[in-house]
């Protein structure tokens, strides 16, 4: 039996592109994209086993070694700061972390700014860097509603096409961080499966425009 590398893939909108890039890199696994409920797939020929997990759980699986590697958005990595290696910028799932609000928003600096977000750490760090007091409102989705209903002044959220903002009469007020998906690995796995993970990393890096294959956090 050859070596098998466990790879956590993000379910949902990034999932298909994430698997697509793995397949192009030579790690095909039949059935992964089949519309079924099965969550793990193995290809001994390719030397991989894939798991579909909730995007924000990818770093949890990888950090704890349940997966040797995975694909996660930079938003999730900056928010949760897992102890993993960020090996390749895959250039997929591109979007921007932004502050957004009503177009006529004017900041009243005499009181804390009410910020609704799914990304409390990113929001806190951003405003701490600007010495702006905030009151954070942690939500789990449909963040754009918060300023419309007076729950918050602004939101910190991902903007991809900008359509959600437009359709809810909001606009980007400030850009915080450009986001894309990263290939990450467990630190111990990277040593233990060095050859296999190095090969995977090199193939993925070669595929990615601009060859963003530099290793970070190492
Ligand atoms: C994300 C994000 C925005 C939207 C941005 O939400 O939180 O709401 O996508 O995309 P757009 O700029 O292309 O409109 P998601 O679809 O993940 O759902 P959520 O409301 O559950 O966060």
Short mmCIF file of C-alpha atoms and ligand atoms in Angstrom, two decimals:
data_model
loop_
_atom_site.label_atom_id
_atom_site.label_comp_id
_atom_site.label_asym_id
_atom_site.label_seq_id
_atom_site.Cartn_x
_atom_site.Cartn_y
_atom_site.Cartn_z
CA UNK A 1 0.00 0.00 0.00
CA UNK A 2 1.35 3.39 -0.98
CA UNK A 3 1.26 6.46 1.18
CA UNK A 4 -2.12 8.19 1.48
CA UNK A 5 -2.37 11.91 2.19
CA UNK A 6 -5.58 13.07 3.91
CA UNK A 7 -6.85 16.32 2.42
CA UNK A 8 -9.71 18.39 3.90
CA UNK A 9 -11.70 20.21 1.21
CA UNK A 10 -14.11 23.10 1.94
CA UNK A 11 -17.75 22.24 1.25
CA UNK A 12 -19.78 24.87 -0.55
CA UNK A 13 -18.92 27.55 -3.04
CA UNK A 14 -15.13 27.08 -2.95
CA UNK A 15 -15.37 23.29 -3.00
CA UNK A 16 -15.57 22.58 -6.69
CA UNK A 17 -12.67 24.88 -7.57
CA UNK A 18 -10.64 23.44 -4.69
CA UNK A 19 -11.09 19.87 -5.88
CA UNK A 20 -10.61 21.02 -9.51
CA UNK A 21 -7.15 22.34 -8.75
CA UNK A 22 -6.20 19.15 -6.89
CA UNK A 23 -7.37 17.10 -9.86
CA UNK A 24 -5.37 19.25 -12.29
CA UNK A 25 -2.33 18.79 -10.09
CA UNK A 26 -2.65 15.03 -10.56
CA UNK A 27 -4.73 14.01 -7.53
CA UNK A 28 -7.88 12.75 -9.19
CA UNK A 29 -10.40 10.86 -7.12
CA UNK A 30 -13.60 9.57 -8.73
CA UNK A 31 -16.88 10.49 -7.07
CA UNK A 32 -15.69 13.50 -5.08
CA UNK A 33 -17.97 15.91 -6.96
CA UNK A 34 -20.91 13.52 -7.22
CA UNK A 35 -24.02 15.10 -5.72
CA UNK A 36 -24.29 12.69 -2.81
CA UNK A 37 -24.04 12.82 0.95
CA UNK A 38 -20.82 10.89 1.23
CA UNK A 39 -18.12 12.95 2.94
CA UNK A 40 -14.91 11.03 2.28
CA UNK A 41 -13.35 9.57 -0.84
CA UNK A 42 -10.14 7.68 -1.39
CA UNK A 43 -7.96 7.10 -4.43
CA UNK A 44 -5.06 4.73 -3.73
CA UNK A 45 -3.78 5.40 -7.28
CA UNK A 46 -3.48 9.14 -6.59
CA UNK A 47 -2.36 8.61 -3.00
CA UNK A 48 -5.08 10.84 -1.53
CA UNK A 49 -8.14 10.63 0.68
CA UNK A 50 -10.47 13.65 0.55
CA UNK A 51 -12.92 14.83 3.21
CA UNK A 52 -15.60 17.46 2.69
CA UNK A 53 -15.79 19.67 5.77
CA UNK A 54 -17.35 23.03 6.62
CA UNK A 55 -14.93 25.69 5.33
CA UNK A 56 -14.27 27.14 8.77
CA UNK A 57 -13.47 23.64 10.08
CA UNK A 58 -10.69 22.94 7.54
CA UNK A 59 -7.95 24.47 9.76
CA UNK A 60 -9.28 22.52 12.76
CA UNK A 61 -8.88 19.19 10.97
CA UNK A 62 -5.46 20.17 9.65
CA UNK A 63 -4.10 21.71 12.85
CA UNK A 64 -5.08 18.63 14.86
CA UNK A 65 -3.69 16.22 12.29
CA UNK A 66 -7.02 14.59 11.36
CA UNK A 67 -6.12 15.83 7.88
CA UNK A 68 -2.52 16.17 6.67
CA UNK A 69 -3.43 19.04 4.38
CA UNK A 70 -6.36 21.14 3.32
CA UNK A 71 -7.65 24.11 1.39
CA UNK A 72 -8.87 27.12 3.34
CA UNK A 73 -9.60 30.76 2.63
CA UNK A 74 -7.24 33.38 4.01
CA UNK A 75 -10.26 34.85 5.86
CA UNK A 76 -10.58 31.67 7.92
CA UNK A 77 -6.83 31.44 8.47
CA UNK A 78 -6.49 35.02 9.68
CA UNK A 79 -9.56 34.69 11.87
CA UNK A 80 -8.61 31.42 13.57
CA UNK A 81 -4.81 31.64 13.29
CA UNK A 82 -4.21 27.90 13.31
CA UNK A 83 -0.71 26.50 13.77
CA UNK A 84 -0.35 25.20 10.21
CA UNK A 85 1.93 25.82 7.25
CA UNK A 86 0.48 28.02 4.52
CA UNK A 87 2.15 26.44 1.52
CA UNK A 88 0.54 27.78 -1.66
CA UNK A 89 -1.69 30.69 -2.60
CA UNK A 90 -4.05 28.86 -4.95
CA UNK A 91 -5.52 32.05 -6.42
CA UNK A 92 -9.07 30.67 -6.21
CA UNK A 93 -11.93 31.98 -4.07
CA UNK A 94 -10.73 35.52 -4.56
CA UNK A 95 -12.63 38.19 -2.69
CA UNK A 96 -11.98 41.08 -0.30
CA UNK A 97 -12.49 41.54 3.42
CA UNK A 98 -14.12 44.95 3.70
CA UNK A 99 -15.86 47.40 5.95
CA UNK A 100 -19.22 48.17 4.41
CA UNK A 101 -22.11 50.40 5.37
CA UNK A 102 -24.75 52.77 4.04
CA UNK A 103 -23.37 55.16 1.41
CA UNK A 104 -24.19 58.16 3.61
CA UNK A 105 -22.43 56.67 6.63
CA UNK A 106 -20.54 59.26 8.71
CA UNK A 107 -18.49 58.00 11.64
CA UNK A 108 -19.33 59.65 14.94
CA UNK A 109 -16.04 59.29 16.79
CA UNK A 110 -17.54 60.40 20.09
CA UNK A 111 -19.01 56.94 20.60
CA UNK A 112 -17.93 53.35 19.92
CA UNK A 113 -18.57 52.13 16.40
CA UNK A 114 -21.03 49.22 16.25
CA UNK A 115 -19.53 46.57 13.96
CA UNK A 116 -21.40 43.40 12.95
CA UNK A 117 -19.32 40.53 11.60
CA UNK A 118 -18.63 36.83 11.28
CA UNK A 119 -14.93 37.69 11.73
CA UNK A 120 -14.49 39.16 15.24
CA UNK A 121 -10.71 38.80 15.40
CA UNK A 122 -10.12 40.40 12.00
CA UNK A 123 -12.51 43.24 12.87
CA UNK A 124 -10.99 43.82 16.34
CA UNK A 125 -7.43 43.84 14.98
CA UNK A 126 -8.35 46.18 12.15
CA UNK A 127 -9.95 48.77 14.43
CA UNK A 128 -7.30 48.32 17.16
CA UNK A 129 -4.73 49.24 14.50
CA UNK A 130 -6.67 52.44 13.90
CA UNK A 131 -7.25 53.09 17.60
CA UNK A 132 -10.99 53.15 17.03
CA UNK A 133 -13.21 51.88 19.85
CA UNK A 134 -15.79 49.40 18.65
CA UNK A 135 -18.68 47.41 19.96
CA UNK A 136 -18.58 44.07 18.25
CA UNK A 137 -21.72 42.19 17.27
CA UNK A 138 -20.91 38.62 16.29
CA UNK A 139 -23.31 37.18 13.73
CA UNK A 140 -23.20 33.98 11.71
CA UNK A 141 -24.64 35.04 8.37
CA UNK A 142 -26.78 37.58 6.48
CA UNK A 143 -24.50 40.22 8.00
CA UNK A 144 -25.75 42.82 5.53
CA UNK A 145 -29.02 43.05 7.44
CA UNK A 146 -27.36 44.46 10.56
CA UNK A 147 -26.89 48.09 9.43
CA UNK A 148 -30.27 48.06 7.66
CA UNK A 149 -32.03 47.21 10.89
CA UNK A 150 -29.93 49.49 13.09
CA UNK A 151 -28.21 46.57 14.80
CA UNK A 152 -24.83 47.96 13.75
CA UNK A 153 -23.31 51.01 12.08
CA UNK A 154 -21.13 49.02 9.69
CA UNK A 155 -20.19 45.44 8.86
CA UNK A 156 -16.88 43.68 8.33
CA UNK A 157 -17.51 41.00 5.73
CA UNK A 158 -16.37 39.35 2.53
CA UNK A 159 -17.22 41.03 -0.75
CA UNK A 160 -16.89 39.02 -3.92
CA UNK A 161 -19.01 40.43 -6.73
CA UNK A 162 -20.46 43.21 -4.56
CA UNK A 163 -23.97 42.11 -5.46
CA UNK A 164 -25.13 41.40 -1.90
CA UNK A 165 -24.07 44.89 -0.84
CA UNK A 166 -25.69 46.56 -3.84
CA UNK A 167 -28.98 44.74 -3.40
CA UNK A 168 -29.09 45.85 0.23
CA UNK A 169 -28.14 49.49 -0.44
CA UNK A 170 -24.72 49.20 1.15
CA UNK A 171 -21.27 49.94 -0.21
CA UNK A 172 -17.64 49.23 0.50
CA UNK A 173 -16.27 51.91 2.84
CA UNK A 174 -12.77 50.49 3.43
CA UNK A 175 -10.79 47.48 2.24
CA UNK A 176 -9.10 45.42 4.90
CA UNK A 177 -7.48 42.47 3.15
CA UNK A 178 -7.47 40.68 -0.23
CA UNK A 179 -8.53 37.06 0.23
CA UNK A 180 -7.82 33.86 -1.69
CA UNK A 181 -7.64 30.17 -0.84
CA UNK A 182 -4.44 28.60 0.50
CA UNK A 183 -3.12 25.07 0.50
CA UNK A 184 -2.17 24.34 4.11
CA UNK A 185 -0.58 21.42 5.91
CA UNK A 186 -0.26 20.05 9.39
CA UNK A 187 3.23 20.80 10.68
CA UNK A 188 4.03 17.25 11.84
CA UNK A 189 2.58 15.74 8.65
CA UNK A 190 4.83 17.98 6.62
CA UNK A 191 7.85 16.32 8.21
CA UNK A 192 6.42 12.82 8.33
CA UNK A 193 5.09 12.84 4.73
CA UNK A 194 7.72 15.25 3.47
CA UNK A 195 8.21 13.78 -0.03
CA UNK A 196 4.52 13.42 -0.77
CA UNK A 197 3.50 16.81 0.61
CA UNK A 198 6.44 18.54 -1.05
CA UNK A 199 5.43 17.01 -4.40
CA UNK A 200 1.81 18.08 -3.88
CA UNK A 201 2.89 21.60 -2.93
CA UNK A 202 5.20 21.91 -5.95
CA UNK A 203 2.57 20.69 -8.39
CA UNK A 204 -0.04 23.07 -6.97
CA UNK A 205 2.38 25.97 -6.98
CA UNK A 206 3.29 25.33 -10.62
CA UNK A 207 -0.39 25.36 -11.58
CA UNK A 208 -1.11 28.68 -9.93
CA UNK A 209 -0.66 31.75 -12.05
CA UNK A 210 2.23 33.78 -10.79
CA UNK A 211 3.57 30.62 -9.11
CA UNK A 212 2.71 31.78 -5.61
CA UNK A 213 4.44 28.76 -4.20
CA UNK A 214 6.50 30.43 -1.53
CA UNK A 215 6.13 28.90 1.87
CA UNK A 216 4.88 31.20 4.55
CA UNK A 217 4.77 30.85 8.30
CA UNK A 218 7.79 28.57 8.21
C1 LIG B 1 -20.78 35.88 1.67
C2 LIG B 1 -20.48 37.20 2.33
C3 LIG B 1 -21.42 38.13 1.62
C4 LIG B 1 -21.49 37.57 0.22
C5 LIG B 1 -20.59 38.36 -0.69
O1 LIG B 1 -21.89 35.34 2.28
O2 LIG B 1 -20.70 37.13 3.72
O3 LIG B 1 -22.69 38.13 2.23
O4 LIG B 1 -21.03 36.22 0.31
O5 LIG B 1 -20.69 37.94 -2.02
P1 LIG B 1 -21.03 38.94 -3.21
O6 LIG B 1 -20.15 40.15 -3.05
O7 LIG B 1 -20.67 38.17 -4.46
O8 LIG B 1 -22.47 39.28 -3.15
P2 LIG B 1 -22.34 33.84 2.12
O9 LIG B 1 -22.94 33.61 0.78
O10 LIG B 1 -21.20 32.95 2.46
O11 LIG B 1 -23.53 33.70 3.15
P3 LIG B 1 -23.77 34.18 4.64
O12 LIG B 1 -24.79 35.26 4.56
O13 LIG B 1 -24.28 32.98 5.32
O14 LIG B 1 -22.49 34.70 5.24
#
